mmCIF file of C-alpha atoms in Angstrom:
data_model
loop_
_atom_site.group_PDB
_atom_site.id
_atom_site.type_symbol
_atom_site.label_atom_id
_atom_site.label_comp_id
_atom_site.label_asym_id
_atom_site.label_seq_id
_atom_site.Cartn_x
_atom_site.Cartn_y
_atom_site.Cartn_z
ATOM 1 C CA UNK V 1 -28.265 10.943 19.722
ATOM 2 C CA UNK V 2 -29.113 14.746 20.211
ATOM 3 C CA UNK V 3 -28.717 16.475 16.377
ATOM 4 C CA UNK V 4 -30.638 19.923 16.212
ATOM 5 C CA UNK V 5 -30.591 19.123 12.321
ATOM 6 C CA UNK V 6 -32.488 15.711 12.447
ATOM 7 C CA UNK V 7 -36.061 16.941 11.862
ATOM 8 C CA UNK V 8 -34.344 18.212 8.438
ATOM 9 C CA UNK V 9 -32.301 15.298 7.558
ATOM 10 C CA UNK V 10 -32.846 11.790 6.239
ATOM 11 C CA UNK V 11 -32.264 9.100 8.885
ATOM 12 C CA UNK V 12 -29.907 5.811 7.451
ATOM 13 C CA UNK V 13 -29.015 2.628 9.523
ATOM 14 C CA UNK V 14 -25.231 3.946 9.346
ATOM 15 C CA UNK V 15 -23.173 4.089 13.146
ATOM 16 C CA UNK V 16 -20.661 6.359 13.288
ATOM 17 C CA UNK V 17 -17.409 5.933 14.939
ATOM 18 C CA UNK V 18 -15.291 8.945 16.154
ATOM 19 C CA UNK V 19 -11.847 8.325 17.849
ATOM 20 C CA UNK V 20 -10.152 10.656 20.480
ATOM 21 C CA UNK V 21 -6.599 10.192 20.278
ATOM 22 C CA UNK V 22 -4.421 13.589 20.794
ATOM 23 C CA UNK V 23 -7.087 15.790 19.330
ATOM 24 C CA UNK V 24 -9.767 17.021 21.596
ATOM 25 C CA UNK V 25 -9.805 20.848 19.976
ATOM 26 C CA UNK V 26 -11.132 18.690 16.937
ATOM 27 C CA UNK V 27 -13.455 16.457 18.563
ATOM 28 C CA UNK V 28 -16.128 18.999 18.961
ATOM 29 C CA UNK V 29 -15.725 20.297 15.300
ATOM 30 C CA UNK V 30 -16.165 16.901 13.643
ATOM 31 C CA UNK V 31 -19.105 15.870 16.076
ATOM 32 C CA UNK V 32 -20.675 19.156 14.399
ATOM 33 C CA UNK V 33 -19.654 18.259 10.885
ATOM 34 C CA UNK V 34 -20.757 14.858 11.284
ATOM 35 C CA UNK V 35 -25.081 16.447 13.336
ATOM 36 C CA UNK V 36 -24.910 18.606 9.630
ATOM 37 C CA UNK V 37 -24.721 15.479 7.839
ATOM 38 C CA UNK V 38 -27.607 15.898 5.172
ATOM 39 C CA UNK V 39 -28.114 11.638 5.680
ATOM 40 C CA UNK V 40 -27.840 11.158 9.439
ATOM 41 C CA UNK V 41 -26.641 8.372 10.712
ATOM 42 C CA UNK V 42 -28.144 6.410 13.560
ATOM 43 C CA UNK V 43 -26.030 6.504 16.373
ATOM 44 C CA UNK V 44 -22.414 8.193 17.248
ATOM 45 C CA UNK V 45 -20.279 6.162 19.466
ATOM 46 C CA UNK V 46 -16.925 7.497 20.583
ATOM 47 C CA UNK V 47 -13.592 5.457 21.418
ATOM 48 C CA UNK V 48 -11.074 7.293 23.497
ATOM 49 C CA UNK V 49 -7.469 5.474 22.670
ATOM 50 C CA UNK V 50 -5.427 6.320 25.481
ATOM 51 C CA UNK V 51 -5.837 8.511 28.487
ATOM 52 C CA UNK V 52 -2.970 11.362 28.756
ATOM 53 C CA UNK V 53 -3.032 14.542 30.472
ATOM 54 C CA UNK V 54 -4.396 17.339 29.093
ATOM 55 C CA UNK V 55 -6.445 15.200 26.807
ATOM 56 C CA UNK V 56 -9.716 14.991 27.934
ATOM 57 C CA UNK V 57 -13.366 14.668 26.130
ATOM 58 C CA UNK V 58 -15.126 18.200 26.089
ATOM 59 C CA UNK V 59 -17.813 18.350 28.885
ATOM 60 C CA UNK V 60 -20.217 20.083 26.737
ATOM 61 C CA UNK V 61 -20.470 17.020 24.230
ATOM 62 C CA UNK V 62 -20.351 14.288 26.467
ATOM 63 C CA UNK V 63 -24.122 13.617 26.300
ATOM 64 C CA UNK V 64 -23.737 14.190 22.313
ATOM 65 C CA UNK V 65 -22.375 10.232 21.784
ATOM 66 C CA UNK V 66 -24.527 7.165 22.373
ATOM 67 C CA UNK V 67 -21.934 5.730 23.880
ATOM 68 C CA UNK V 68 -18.307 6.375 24.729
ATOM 69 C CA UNK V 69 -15.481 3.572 25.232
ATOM 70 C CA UNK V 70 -12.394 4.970 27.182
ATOM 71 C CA UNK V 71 -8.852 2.553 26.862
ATOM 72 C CA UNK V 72 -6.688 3.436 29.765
ATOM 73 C CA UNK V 73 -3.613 2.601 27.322
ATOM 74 C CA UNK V 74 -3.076 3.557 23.871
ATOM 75 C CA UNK V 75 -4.436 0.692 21.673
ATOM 76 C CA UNK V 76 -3.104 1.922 18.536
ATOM 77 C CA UNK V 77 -4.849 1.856 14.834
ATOM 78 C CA UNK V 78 -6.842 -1.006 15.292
ATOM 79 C CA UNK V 79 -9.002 -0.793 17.981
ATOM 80 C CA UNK V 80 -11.604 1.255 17.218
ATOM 81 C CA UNK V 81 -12.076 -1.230 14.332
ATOM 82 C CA UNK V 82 -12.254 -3.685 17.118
ATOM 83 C CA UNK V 83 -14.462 -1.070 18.928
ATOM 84 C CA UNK V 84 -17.097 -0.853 15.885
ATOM 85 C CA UNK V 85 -17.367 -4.537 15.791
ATOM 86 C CA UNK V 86 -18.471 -4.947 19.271
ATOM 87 C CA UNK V 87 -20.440 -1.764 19.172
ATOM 88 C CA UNK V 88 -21.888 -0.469 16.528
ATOM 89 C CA UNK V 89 -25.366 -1.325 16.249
ATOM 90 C CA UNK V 90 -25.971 -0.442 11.959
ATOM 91 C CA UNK V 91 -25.710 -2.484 8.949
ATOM 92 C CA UNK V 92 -23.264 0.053 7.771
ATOM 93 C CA UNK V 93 -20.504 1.730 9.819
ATOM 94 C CA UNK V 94 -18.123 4.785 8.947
ATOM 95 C CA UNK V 95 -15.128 5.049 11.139
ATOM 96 C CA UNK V 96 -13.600 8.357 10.960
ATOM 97 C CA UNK V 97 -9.721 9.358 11.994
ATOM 98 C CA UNK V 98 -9.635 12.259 14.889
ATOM 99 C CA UNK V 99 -8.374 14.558 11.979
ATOM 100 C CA UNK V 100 -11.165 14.012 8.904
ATOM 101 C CA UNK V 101 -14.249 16.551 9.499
ATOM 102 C CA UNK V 102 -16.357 15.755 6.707
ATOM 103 C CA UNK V 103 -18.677 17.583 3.988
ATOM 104 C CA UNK V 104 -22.185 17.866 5.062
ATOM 105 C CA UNK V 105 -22.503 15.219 2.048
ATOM 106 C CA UNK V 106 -19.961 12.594 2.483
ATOM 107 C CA UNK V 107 -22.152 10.025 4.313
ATOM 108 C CA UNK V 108 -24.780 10.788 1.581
ATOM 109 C CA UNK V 109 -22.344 10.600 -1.238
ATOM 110 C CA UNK V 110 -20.633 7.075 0.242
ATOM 111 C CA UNK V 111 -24.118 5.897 0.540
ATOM 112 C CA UNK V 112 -25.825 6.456 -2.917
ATOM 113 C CA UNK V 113 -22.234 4.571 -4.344
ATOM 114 C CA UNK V 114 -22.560 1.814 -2.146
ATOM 115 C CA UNK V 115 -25.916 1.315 -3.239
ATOM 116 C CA UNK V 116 -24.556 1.109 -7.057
ATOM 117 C CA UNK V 117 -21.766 -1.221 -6.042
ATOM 118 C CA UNK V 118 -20.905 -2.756 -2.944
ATOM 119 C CA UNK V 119 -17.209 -1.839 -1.208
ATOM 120 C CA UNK V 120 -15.456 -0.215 0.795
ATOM 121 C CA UNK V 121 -15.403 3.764 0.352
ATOM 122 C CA UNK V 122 -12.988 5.831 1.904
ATOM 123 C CA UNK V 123 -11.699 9.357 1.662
ATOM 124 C CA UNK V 124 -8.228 9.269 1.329
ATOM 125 C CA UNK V 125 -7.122 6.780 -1.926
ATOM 126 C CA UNK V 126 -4.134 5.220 -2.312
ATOM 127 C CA UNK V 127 -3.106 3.671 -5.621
ATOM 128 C CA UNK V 128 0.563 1.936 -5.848
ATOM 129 C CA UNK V 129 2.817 2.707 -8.440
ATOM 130 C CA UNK V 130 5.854 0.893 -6.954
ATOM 131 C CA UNK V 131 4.811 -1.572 -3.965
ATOM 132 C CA UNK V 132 7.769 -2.994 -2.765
ATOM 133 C CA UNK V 133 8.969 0.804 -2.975
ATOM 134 C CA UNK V 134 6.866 2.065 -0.492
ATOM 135 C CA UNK V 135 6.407 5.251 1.079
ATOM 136 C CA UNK V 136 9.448 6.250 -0.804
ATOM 137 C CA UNK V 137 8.098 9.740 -3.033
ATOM 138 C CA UNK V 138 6.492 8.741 -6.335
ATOM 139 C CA UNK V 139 5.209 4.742 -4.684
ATOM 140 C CA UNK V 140 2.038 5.442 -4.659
ATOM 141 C CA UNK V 141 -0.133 8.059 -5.276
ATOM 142 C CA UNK V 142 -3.659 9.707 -3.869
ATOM 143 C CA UNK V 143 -7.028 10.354 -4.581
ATOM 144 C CA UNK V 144 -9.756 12.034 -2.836
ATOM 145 C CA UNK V 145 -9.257 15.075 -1.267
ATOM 146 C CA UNK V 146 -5.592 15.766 -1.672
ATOM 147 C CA UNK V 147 -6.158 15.408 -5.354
ATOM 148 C CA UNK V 148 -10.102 15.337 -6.301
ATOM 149 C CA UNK V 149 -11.771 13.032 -8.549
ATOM 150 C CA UNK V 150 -14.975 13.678 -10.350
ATOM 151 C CA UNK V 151 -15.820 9.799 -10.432
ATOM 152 C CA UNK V 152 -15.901 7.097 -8.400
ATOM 153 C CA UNK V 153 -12.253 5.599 -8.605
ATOM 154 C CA UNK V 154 -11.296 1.926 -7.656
ATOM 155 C CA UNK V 155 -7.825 2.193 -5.214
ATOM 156 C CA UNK V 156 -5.693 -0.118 -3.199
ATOM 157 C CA UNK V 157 -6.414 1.147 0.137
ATOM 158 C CA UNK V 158 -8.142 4.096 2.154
ATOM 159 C CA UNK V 159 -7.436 5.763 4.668
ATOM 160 C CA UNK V 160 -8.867 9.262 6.948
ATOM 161 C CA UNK V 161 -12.514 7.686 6.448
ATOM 162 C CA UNK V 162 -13.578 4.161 6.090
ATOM 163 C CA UNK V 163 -17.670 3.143 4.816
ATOM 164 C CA UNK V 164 -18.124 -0.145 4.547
ATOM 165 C CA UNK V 165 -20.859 -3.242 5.865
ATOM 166 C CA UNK V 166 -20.202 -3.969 9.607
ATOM 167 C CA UNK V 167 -20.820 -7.448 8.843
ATOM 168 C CA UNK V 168 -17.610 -7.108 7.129
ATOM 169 C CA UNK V 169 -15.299 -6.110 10.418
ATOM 170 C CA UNK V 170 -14.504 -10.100 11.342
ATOM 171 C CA UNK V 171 -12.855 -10.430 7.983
ATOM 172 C CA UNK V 172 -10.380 -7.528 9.080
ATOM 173 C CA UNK V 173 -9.064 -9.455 11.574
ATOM 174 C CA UNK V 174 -8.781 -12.839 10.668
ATOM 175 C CA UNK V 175 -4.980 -13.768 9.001
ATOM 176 C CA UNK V 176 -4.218 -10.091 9.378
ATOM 177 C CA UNK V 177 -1.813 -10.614 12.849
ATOM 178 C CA UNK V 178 1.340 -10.298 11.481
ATOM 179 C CA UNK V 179 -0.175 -6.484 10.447
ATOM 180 C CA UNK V 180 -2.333 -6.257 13.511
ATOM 181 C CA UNK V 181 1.059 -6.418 15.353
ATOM 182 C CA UNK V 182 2.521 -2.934 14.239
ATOM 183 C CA UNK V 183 -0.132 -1.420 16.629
ATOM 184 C CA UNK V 184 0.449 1.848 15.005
ATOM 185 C CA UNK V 185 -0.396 0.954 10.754
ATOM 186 C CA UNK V 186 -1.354 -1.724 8.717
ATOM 187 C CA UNK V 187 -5.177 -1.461 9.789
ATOM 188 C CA UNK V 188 -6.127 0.599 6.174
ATOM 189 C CA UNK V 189 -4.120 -2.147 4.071
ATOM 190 C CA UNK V 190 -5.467 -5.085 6.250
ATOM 191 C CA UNK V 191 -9.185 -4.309 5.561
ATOM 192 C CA UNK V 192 -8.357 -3.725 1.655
ATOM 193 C CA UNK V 193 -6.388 -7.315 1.653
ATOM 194 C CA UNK V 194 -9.449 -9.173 3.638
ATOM 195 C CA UNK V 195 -12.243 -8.070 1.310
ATOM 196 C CA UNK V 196 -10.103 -8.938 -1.585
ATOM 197 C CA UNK V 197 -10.023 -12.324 -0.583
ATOM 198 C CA UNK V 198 -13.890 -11.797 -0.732
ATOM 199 C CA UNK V 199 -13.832 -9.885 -4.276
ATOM 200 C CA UNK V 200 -14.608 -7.173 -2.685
ATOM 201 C CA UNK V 201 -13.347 -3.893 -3.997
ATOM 202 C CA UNK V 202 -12.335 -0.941 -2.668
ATOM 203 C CA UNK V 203 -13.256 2.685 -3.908
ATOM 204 C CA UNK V 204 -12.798 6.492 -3.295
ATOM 205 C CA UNK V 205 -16.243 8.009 -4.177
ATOM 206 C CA UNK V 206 -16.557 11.453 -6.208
ATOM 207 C CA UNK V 207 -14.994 14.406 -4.803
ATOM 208 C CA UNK V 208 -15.483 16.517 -7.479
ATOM 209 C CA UNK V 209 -13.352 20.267 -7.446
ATOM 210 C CA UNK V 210 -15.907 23.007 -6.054
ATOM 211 C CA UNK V 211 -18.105 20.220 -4.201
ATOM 212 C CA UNK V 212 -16.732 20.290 -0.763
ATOM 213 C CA UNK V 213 -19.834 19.393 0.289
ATOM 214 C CA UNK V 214 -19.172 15.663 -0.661
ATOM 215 C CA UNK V 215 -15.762 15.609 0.135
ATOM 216 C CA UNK V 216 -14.433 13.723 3.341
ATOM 217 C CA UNK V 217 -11.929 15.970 4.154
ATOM 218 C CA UNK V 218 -12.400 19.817 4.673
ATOM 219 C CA UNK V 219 -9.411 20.502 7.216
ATOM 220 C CA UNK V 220 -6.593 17.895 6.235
ATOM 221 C CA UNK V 221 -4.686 20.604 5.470
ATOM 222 C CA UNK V 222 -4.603 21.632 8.976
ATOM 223 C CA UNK V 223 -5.635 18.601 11.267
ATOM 224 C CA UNK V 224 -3.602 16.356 9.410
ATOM 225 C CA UNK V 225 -0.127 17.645 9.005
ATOM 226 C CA UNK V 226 0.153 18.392 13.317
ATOM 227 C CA UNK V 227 3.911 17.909 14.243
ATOM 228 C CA UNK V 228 4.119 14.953 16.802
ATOM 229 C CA UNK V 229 0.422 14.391 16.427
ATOM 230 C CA UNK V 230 0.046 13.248 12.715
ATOM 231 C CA UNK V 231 1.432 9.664 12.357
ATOM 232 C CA UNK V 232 2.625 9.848 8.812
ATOM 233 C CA UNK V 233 4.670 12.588 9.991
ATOM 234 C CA UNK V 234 6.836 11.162 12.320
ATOM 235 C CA UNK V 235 10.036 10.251 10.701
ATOM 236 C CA UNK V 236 10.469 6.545 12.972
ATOM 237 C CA UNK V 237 7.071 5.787 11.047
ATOM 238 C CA UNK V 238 8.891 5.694 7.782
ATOM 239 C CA UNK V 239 10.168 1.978 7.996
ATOM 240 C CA UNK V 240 7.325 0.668 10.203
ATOM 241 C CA UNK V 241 4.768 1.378 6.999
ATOM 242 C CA UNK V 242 6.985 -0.222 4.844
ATOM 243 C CA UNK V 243 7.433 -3.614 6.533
ATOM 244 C CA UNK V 244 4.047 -3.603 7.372
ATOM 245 C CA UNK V 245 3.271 -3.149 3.192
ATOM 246 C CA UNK V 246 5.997 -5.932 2.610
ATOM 247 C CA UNK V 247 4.116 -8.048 4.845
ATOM 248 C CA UNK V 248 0.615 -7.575 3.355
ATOM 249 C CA UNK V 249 2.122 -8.311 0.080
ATOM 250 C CA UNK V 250 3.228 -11.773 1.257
ATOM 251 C CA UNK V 251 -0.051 -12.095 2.871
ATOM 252 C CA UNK V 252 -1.176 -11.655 -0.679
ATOM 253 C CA UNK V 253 -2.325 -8.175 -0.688
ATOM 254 C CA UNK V 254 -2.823 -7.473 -4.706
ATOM 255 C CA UNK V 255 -2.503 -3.775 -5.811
ATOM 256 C CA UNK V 256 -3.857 -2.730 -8.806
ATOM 257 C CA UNK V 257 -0.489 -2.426 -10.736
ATOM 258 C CA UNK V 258 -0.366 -6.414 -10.273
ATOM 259 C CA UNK V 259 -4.001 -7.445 -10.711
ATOM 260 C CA UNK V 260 -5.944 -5.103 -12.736
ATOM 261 C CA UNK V 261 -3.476 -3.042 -14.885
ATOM 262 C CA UNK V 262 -6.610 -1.449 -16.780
ATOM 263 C CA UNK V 263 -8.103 0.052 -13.844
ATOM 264 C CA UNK V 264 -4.720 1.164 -12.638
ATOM 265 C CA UNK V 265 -3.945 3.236 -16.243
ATOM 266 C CA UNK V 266 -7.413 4.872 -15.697
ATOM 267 C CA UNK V 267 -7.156 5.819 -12.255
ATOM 268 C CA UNK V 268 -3.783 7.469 -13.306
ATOM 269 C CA UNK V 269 -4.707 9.081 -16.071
ATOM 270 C CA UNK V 270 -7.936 10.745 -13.831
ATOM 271 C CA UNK V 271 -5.117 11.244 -11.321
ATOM 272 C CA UNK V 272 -2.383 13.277 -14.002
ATOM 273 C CA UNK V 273 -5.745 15.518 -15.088
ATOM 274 C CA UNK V 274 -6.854 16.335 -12.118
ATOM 275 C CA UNK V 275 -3.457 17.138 -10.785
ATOM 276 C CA UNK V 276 -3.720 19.834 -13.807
ATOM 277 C CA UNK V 277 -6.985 21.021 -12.633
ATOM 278 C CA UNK V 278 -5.891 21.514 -8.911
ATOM 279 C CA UNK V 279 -2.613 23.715 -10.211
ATOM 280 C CA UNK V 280 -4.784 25.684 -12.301
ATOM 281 C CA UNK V 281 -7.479 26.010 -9.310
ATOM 282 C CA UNK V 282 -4.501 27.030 -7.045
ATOM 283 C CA UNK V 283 -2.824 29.283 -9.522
ATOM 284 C CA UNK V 284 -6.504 31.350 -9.879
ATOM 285 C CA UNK V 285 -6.981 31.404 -6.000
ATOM 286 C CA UNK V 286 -3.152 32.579 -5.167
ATOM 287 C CA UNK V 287 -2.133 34.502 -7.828
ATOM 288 C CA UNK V 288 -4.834 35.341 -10.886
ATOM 289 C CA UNK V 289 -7.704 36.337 -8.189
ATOM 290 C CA UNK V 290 -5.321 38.649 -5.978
ATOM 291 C CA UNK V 291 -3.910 40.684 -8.944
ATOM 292 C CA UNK V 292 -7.365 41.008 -10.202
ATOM 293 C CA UNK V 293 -8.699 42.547 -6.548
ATOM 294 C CA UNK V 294 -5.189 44.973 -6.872
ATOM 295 C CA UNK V 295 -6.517 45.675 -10.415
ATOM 296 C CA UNK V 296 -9.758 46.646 -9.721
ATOM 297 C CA UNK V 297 -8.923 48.918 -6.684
ATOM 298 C CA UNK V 298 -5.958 50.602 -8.337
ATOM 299 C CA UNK V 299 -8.914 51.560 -11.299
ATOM 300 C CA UNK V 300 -11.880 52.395 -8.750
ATOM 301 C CA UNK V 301 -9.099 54.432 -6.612
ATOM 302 C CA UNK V 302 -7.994 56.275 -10.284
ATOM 303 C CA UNK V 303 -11.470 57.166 -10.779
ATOM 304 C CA UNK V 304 -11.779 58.896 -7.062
ATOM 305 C CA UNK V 305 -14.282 56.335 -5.654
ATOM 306 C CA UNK V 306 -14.059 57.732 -2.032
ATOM 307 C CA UNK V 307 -13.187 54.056 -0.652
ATOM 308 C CA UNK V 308 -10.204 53.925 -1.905
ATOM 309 C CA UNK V 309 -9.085 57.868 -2.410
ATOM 310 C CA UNK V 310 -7.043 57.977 1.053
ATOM 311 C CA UNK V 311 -6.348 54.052 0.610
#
């Protein structure tokens, strides 16, 4: 692996998995974000899920990946999972979707929480409120960088970024085919419901407001709400994620609500603050800073500051 930044970064037995898909304009961005990690990973592999035209890796990172897997057919969700397993040559793994570009922190930050307690870390948290409800609005809600928590916070699932033990990949797909068979979901859930059966837990790590840097997520905003591209946004996807939840729960997928009603409370609680704290932060950046730029100029112009006499 070629990284410009690796004489000033800490080297980690972590492989990192990137996934072309539909977004090659990205590719090169989060192969950046992920070189400026401040704990570098190992190795960078690549899967390419699907060959279409126009959709092609850029020449000019090619030799960037240690190696690069190219399915002539779109695989769906799962296979780079499948890809990691066969692959990745790390204790630890971090398998990234084609829209996440990541802090220069976020392998650092997973890392440091794994070594407190062992799970499954993840960017994108999703804590049920109403299983057998979901997606419907008000199901479930997030953690992580749609809505930023200062602490580590146990969820049901993850999604956009998944750190986790490689040695933990077989679980994922053993009992999971009934999931495994909606190609295009169920992989996030599936993971969750296998290390459960293992007691192991699954957790957002801190993404604390005005810390991008340890935030998996810079660009969701962008990246992730593509029309046609993004998954979640295509309206035939609406049923297809909830059979594919019905059928985890029957698998005996537990969410918090059912299991662990204390931790679920918490995490809402963190959840209905920090909800406060992101309407106050956008309420300061969209309205309160503005004014207070209009303010100042309208003064400095009163006052015949040459800037702004003509302005």
């Amino acid at each position: 692996m070629k990284n410009k930044n690796s004489s000033e970064s800490v080297k980690s037995d972590i492989s990192i998995i990137l996934n072309l898909y539909k977004r090659p304009y990205a590719l090169k961005q989060q192969l950046q974000a992920i070189q400026a990690q401040s704990l570098q990973p190992k190795e960078i592999l690549l899967y390419q899920d699907g060959v279409f035209e126009g959709i092609d890796i850029p020449s000019e990172i090619k030799d960037s990946f240690d190696k690069i897997e190219i399915s002539e057919m779109n695989q769906g969700v799962w296979a780079r999972f499948d890809f990691a397993r066969r692959s990745a040559q790390s204790d630890l793994v971090c398998v990234f979707d084609d829209d996440t570009i990541p802090g220069v922190d976020f392998l650092a930050n997973c890392f440091a929480e794994m070594q407190k307690q062992e799970g499954l870390y993840g960017g994108n948290g999703v804590i049920l409120t109403y299983p057998k409800h979901f997606p419907i609005n008000g199901s479930s809600f997030n953690v992580g960088h749609y809505r930023p928590n200062e602490h580590t916070i146990q969820v049901d699932y993850v999604g956009h970024a998944w750190f986790f033990k490689k040695e933990w990949l077989d679980d994922l797909f053993i009992d999971t085919q009934a999931l495994q068979d909606y190609k295009i979901a169920g992989e996030d859930v599936a993971f969750s419901l296998t290390l459960q059966r293992k007691g192991i837990k699954t957790f957002v790590p801190p993404h604390p407001l005005g810390q991008k840097t340890l935030w998996s997520s810079l660009l969701a905003d962008t990246y992730g709400t593509e029309e046609n591209v993004a998954l979640h946004r295509i309206p035939q996807n609406f049923q297809i994620k909830r059979n594919m939840l019905r059928d985890a729960l029957k698998l005996g997928f537990k969410p918090l609500i059912y299991q662990d009603k204390r931790a679920f409370l918490l995490n809402y609680k963190s959840y209905i603050g920090n909800s406060r704290l992101s309407e106050l932060a956008f309420i300061n950046q969209t309205w309160l800073k503005p004014m207070e730029r209009k303010i100042r100029t309208h003064i400095k112009k009163a006052l015949g500051f040459k800037k702004y006499a003509d302005s």
